[in-house]
PDB file of C-alpha atoms in Angstrom:
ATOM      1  CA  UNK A   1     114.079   4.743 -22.828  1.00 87.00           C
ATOM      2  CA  UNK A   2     117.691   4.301 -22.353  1.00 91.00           C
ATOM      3  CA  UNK A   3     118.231   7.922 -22.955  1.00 94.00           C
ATOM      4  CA  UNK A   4     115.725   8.999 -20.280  1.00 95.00           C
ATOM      5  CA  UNK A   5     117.181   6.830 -18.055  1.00 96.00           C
ATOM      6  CA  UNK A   6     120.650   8.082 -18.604  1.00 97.00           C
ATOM      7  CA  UNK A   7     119.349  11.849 -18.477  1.00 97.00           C
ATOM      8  CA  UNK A   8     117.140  11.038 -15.229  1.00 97.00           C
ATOM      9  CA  UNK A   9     120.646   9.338 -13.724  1.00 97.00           C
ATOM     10  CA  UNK A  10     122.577  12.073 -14.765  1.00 98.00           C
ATOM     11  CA  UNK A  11     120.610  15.232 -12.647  1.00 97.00           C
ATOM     12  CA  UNK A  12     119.307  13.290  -9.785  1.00 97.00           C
ATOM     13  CA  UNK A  13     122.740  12.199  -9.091  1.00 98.00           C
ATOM     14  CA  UNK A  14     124.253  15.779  -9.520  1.00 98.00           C
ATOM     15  CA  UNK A  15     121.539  17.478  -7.477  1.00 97.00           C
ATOM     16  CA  UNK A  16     122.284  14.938  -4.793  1.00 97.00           C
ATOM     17  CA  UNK A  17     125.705  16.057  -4.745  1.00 98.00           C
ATOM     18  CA  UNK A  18     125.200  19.306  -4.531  1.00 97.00           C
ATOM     19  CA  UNK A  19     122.512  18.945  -1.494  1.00 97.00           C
ATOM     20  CA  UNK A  20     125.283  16.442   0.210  1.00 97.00           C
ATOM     21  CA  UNK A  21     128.392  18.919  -0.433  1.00 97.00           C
ATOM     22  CA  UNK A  22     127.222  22.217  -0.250  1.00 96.00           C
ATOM     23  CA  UNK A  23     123.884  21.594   1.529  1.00 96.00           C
ATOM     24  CA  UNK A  24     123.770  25.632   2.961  1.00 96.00           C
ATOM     25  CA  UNK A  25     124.055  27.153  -0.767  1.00 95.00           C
ATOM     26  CA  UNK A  26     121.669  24.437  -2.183  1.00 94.00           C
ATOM     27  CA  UNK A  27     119.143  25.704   0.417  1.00 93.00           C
ATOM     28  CA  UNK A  28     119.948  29.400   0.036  1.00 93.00           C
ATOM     29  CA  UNK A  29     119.434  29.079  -3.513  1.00 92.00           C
ATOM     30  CA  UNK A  30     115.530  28.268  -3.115  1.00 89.00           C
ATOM     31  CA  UNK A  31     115.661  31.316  -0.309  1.00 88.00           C
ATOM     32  CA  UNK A  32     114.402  28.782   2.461  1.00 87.00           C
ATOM     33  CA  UNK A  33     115.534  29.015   6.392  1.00 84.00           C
ATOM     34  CA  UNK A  34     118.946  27.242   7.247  1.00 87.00           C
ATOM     35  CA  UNK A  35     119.026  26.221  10.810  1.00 91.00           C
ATOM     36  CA  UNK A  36     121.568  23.388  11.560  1.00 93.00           C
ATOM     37  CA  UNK A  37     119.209  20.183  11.515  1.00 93.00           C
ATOM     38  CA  UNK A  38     117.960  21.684   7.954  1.00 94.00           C
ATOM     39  CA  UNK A  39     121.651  21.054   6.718  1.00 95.00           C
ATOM     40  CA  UNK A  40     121.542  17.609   8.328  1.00 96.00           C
ATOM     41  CA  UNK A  41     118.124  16.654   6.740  1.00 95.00           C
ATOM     42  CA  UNK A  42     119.330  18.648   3.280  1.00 96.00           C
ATOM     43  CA  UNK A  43     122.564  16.192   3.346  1.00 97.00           C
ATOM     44  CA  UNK A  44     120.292  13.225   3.878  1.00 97.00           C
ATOM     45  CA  UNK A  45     118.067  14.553   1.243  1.00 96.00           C
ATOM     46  CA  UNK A  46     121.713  14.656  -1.083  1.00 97.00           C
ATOM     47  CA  UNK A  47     122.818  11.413  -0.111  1.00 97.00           C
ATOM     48  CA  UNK A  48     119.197   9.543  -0.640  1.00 97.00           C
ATOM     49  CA  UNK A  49     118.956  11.271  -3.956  1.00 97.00           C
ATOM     50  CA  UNK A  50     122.851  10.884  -4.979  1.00 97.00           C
ATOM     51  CA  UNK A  51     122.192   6.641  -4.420  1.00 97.00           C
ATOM     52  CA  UNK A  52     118.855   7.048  -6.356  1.00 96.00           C
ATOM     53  CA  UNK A  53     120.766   8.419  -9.138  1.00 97.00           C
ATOM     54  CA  UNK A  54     123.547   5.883  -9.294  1.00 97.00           C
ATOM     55  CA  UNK A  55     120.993   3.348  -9.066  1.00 96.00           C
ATOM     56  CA  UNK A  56     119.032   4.757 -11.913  1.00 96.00           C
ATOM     57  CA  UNK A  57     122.481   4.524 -13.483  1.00 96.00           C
ATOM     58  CA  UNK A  58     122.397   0.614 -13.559  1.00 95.00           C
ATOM     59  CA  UNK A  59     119.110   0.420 -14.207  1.00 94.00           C
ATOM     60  CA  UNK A  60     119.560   1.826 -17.637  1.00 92.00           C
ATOM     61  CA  UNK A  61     121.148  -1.274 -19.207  1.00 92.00           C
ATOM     62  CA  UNK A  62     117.805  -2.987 -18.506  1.00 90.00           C
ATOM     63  CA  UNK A  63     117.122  -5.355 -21.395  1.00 90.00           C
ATOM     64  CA  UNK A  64     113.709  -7.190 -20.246  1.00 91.00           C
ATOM     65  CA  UNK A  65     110.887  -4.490 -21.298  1.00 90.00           C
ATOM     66  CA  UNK A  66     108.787  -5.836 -19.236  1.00 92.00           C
ATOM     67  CA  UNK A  67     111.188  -4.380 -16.129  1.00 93.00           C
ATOM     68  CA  UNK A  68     112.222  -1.542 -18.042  1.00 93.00           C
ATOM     69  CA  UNK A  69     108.528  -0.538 -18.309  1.00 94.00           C
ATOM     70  CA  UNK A  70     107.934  -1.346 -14.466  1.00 96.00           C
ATOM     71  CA  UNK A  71     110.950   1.043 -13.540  1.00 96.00           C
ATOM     72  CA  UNK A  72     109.639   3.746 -16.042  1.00 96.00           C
ATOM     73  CA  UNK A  73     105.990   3.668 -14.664  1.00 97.00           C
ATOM     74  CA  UNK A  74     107.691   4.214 -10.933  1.00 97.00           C
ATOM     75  CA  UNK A  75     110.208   6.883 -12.414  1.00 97.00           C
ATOM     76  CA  UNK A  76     107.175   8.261 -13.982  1.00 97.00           C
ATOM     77  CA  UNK A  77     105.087   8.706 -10.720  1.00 98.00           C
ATOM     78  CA  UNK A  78     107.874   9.368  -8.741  1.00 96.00           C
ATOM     79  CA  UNK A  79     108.711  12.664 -10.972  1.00 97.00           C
ATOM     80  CA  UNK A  80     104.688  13.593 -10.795  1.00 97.00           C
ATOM     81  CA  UNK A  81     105.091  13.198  -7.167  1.00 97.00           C
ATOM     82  CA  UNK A  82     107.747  15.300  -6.833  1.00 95.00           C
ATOM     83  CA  UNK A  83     106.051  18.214  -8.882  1.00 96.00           C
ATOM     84  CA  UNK A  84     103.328  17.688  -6.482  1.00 96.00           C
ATOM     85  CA  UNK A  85     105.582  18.360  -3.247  1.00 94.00           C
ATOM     86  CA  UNK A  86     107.533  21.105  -5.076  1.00 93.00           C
ATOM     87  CA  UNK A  87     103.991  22.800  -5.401  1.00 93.00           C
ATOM     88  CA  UNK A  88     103.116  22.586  -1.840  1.00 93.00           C
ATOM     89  CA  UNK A  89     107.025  23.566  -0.756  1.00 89.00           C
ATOM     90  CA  UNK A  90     106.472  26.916  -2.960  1.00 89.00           C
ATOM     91  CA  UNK A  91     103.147  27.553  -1.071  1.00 90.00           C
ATOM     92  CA  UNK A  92     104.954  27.638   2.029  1.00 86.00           C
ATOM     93  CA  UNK A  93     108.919  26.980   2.685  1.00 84.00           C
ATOM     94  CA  UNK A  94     110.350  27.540  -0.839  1.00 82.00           C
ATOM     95  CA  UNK A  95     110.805  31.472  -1.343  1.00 82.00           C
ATOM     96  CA  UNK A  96     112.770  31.380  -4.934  1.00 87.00           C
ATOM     97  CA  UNK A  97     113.658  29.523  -7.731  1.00 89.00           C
ATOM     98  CA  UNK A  98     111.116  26.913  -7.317  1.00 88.00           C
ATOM     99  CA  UNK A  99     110.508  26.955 -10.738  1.00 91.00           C
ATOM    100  CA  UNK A 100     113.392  24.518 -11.384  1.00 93.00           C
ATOM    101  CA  UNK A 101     112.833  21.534 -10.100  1.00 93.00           C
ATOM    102  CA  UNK A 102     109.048  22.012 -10.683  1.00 94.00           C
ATOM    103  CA  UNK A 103     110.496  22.417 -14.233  1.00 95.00           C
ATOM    104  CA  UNK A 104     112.643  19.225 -13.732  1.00 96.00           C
ATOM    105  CA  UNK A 105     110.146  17.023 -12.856  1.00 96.00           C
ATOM    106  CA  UNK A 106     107.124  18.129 -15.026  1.00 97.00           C
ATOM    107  CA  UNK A 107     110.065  17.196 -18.192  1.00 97.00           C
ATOM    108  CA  UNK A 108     110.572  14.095 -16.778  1.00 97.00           C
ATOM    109  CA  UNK A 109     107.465  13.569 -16.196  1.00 97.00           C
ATOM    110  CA  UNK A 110     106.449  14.299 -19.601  1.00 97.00           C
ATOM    111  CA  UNK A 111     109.128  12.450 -21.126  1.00 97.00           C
ATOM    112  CA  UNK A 112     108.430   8.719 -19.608  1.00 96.00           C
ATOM    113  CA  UNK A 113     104.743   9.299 -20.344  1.00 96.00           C
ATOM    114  CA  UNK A 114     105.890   9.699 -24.068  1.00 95.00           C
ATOM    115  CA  UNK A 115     108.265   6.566 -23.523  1.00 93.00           C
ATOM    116  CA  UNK A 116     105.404   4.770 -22.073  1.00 93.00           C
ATOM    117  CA  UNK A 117     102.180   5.806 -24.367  1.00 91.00           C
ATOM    118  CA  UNK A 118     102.609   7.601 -27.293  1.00 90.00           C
ATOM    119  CA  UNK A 119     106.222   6.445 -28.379  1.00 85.00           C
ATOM    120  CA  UNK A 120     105.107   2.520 -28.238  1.00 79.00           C
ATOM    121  CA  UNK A 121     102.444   3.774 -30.995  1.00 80.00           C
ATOM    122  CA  UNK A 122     104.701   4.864 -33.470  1.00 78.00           C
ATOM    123  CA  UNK A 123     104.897   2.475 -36.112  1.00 59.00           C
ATOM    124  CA  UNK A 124     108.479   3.347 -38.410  1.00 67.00           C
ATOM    125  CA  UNK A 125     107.981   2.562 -41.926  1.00 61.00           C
ATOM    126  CA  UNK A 126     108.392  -0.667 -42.758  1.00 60.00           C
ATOM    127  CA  UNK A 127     109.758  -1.505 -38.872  1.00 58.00           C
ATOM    128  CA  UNK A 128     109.477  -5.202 -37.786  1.00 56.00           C
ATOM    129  CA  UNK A 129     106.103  -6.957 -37.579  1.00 57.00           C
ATOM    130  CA  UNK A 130     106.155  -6.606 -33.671  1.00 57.00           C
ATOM    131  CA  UNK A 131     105.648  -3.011 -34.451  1.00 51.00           C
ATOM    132  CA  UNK A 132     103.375  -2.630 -37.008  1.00 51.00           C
ATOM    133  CA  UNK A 133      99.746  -2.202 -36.176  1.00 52.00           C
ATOM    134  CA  UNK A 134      97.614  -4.903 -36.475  1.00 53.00           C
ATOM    135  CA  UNK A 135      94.130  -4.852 -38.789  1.00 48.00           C
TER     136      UNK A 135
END
């Protein structure tokens, strides 16, 4: 899960950036209106998701699984969330490449539900007894 983690970190963190530096081309690249309080609420938008990512960034040296499942689960719905929003935003305000982030979050989306549910039933040949299924 560390991996996801460090992925997740990596483009939430970068996307915030770009939304907090350059708010007027981040919103010109999904073709919506840019009035003035748009580039103030886009720079929020950078700066909220800029501090999510650096605090995704700590949270990947998590060493209690019971936490580091916790913080997946919310990751989890928070990406499903997202693809939810992105879906109404391209019914309405989001003219172009909405396909992106929609993309974004379905992977990450996708990917902690693996971490979560499938990956924890793997059992590695000849792995430790914690992992091996039980008769």
């Amino acid at each position: 899960m560390r991996i996801l983690f460090i992925l997740n970190a990596v483009v939430v963190a970068l996307i915030g950036a770009f939304f907090l530096i350059l708010p007027q081309t981040a919103l010109d690249l999904f073709g919506t209106e840019t009035y003035v309080p748009m580039l103030l609420v886009a720079r929020f938008f950078g700066g909220a998701m800029l501090m999510s990512g650096v605090f995704i960034w700590f949270l990947k040296d998590l060493i209690d699984e019971a936490t580091q499942k916790n913080v997946a689960i919310a990751l989890m719905a928070a990406s499903v969330g997202t693809f939810v929003l992105i879906l109404i935003g391209m019914a309405s305000i989001i003219r172009t490449n909405g396909w992106i982030p929609l993309v974004i979050s379905v992977l990450f989306a996708v990917g902690y539900a693996f971490a979560l549910f499938i990956a924890p039933r793997m059992v590695p040949a000849g792995g430790p007894p914690a992992y091996r299924k039980q008769v």
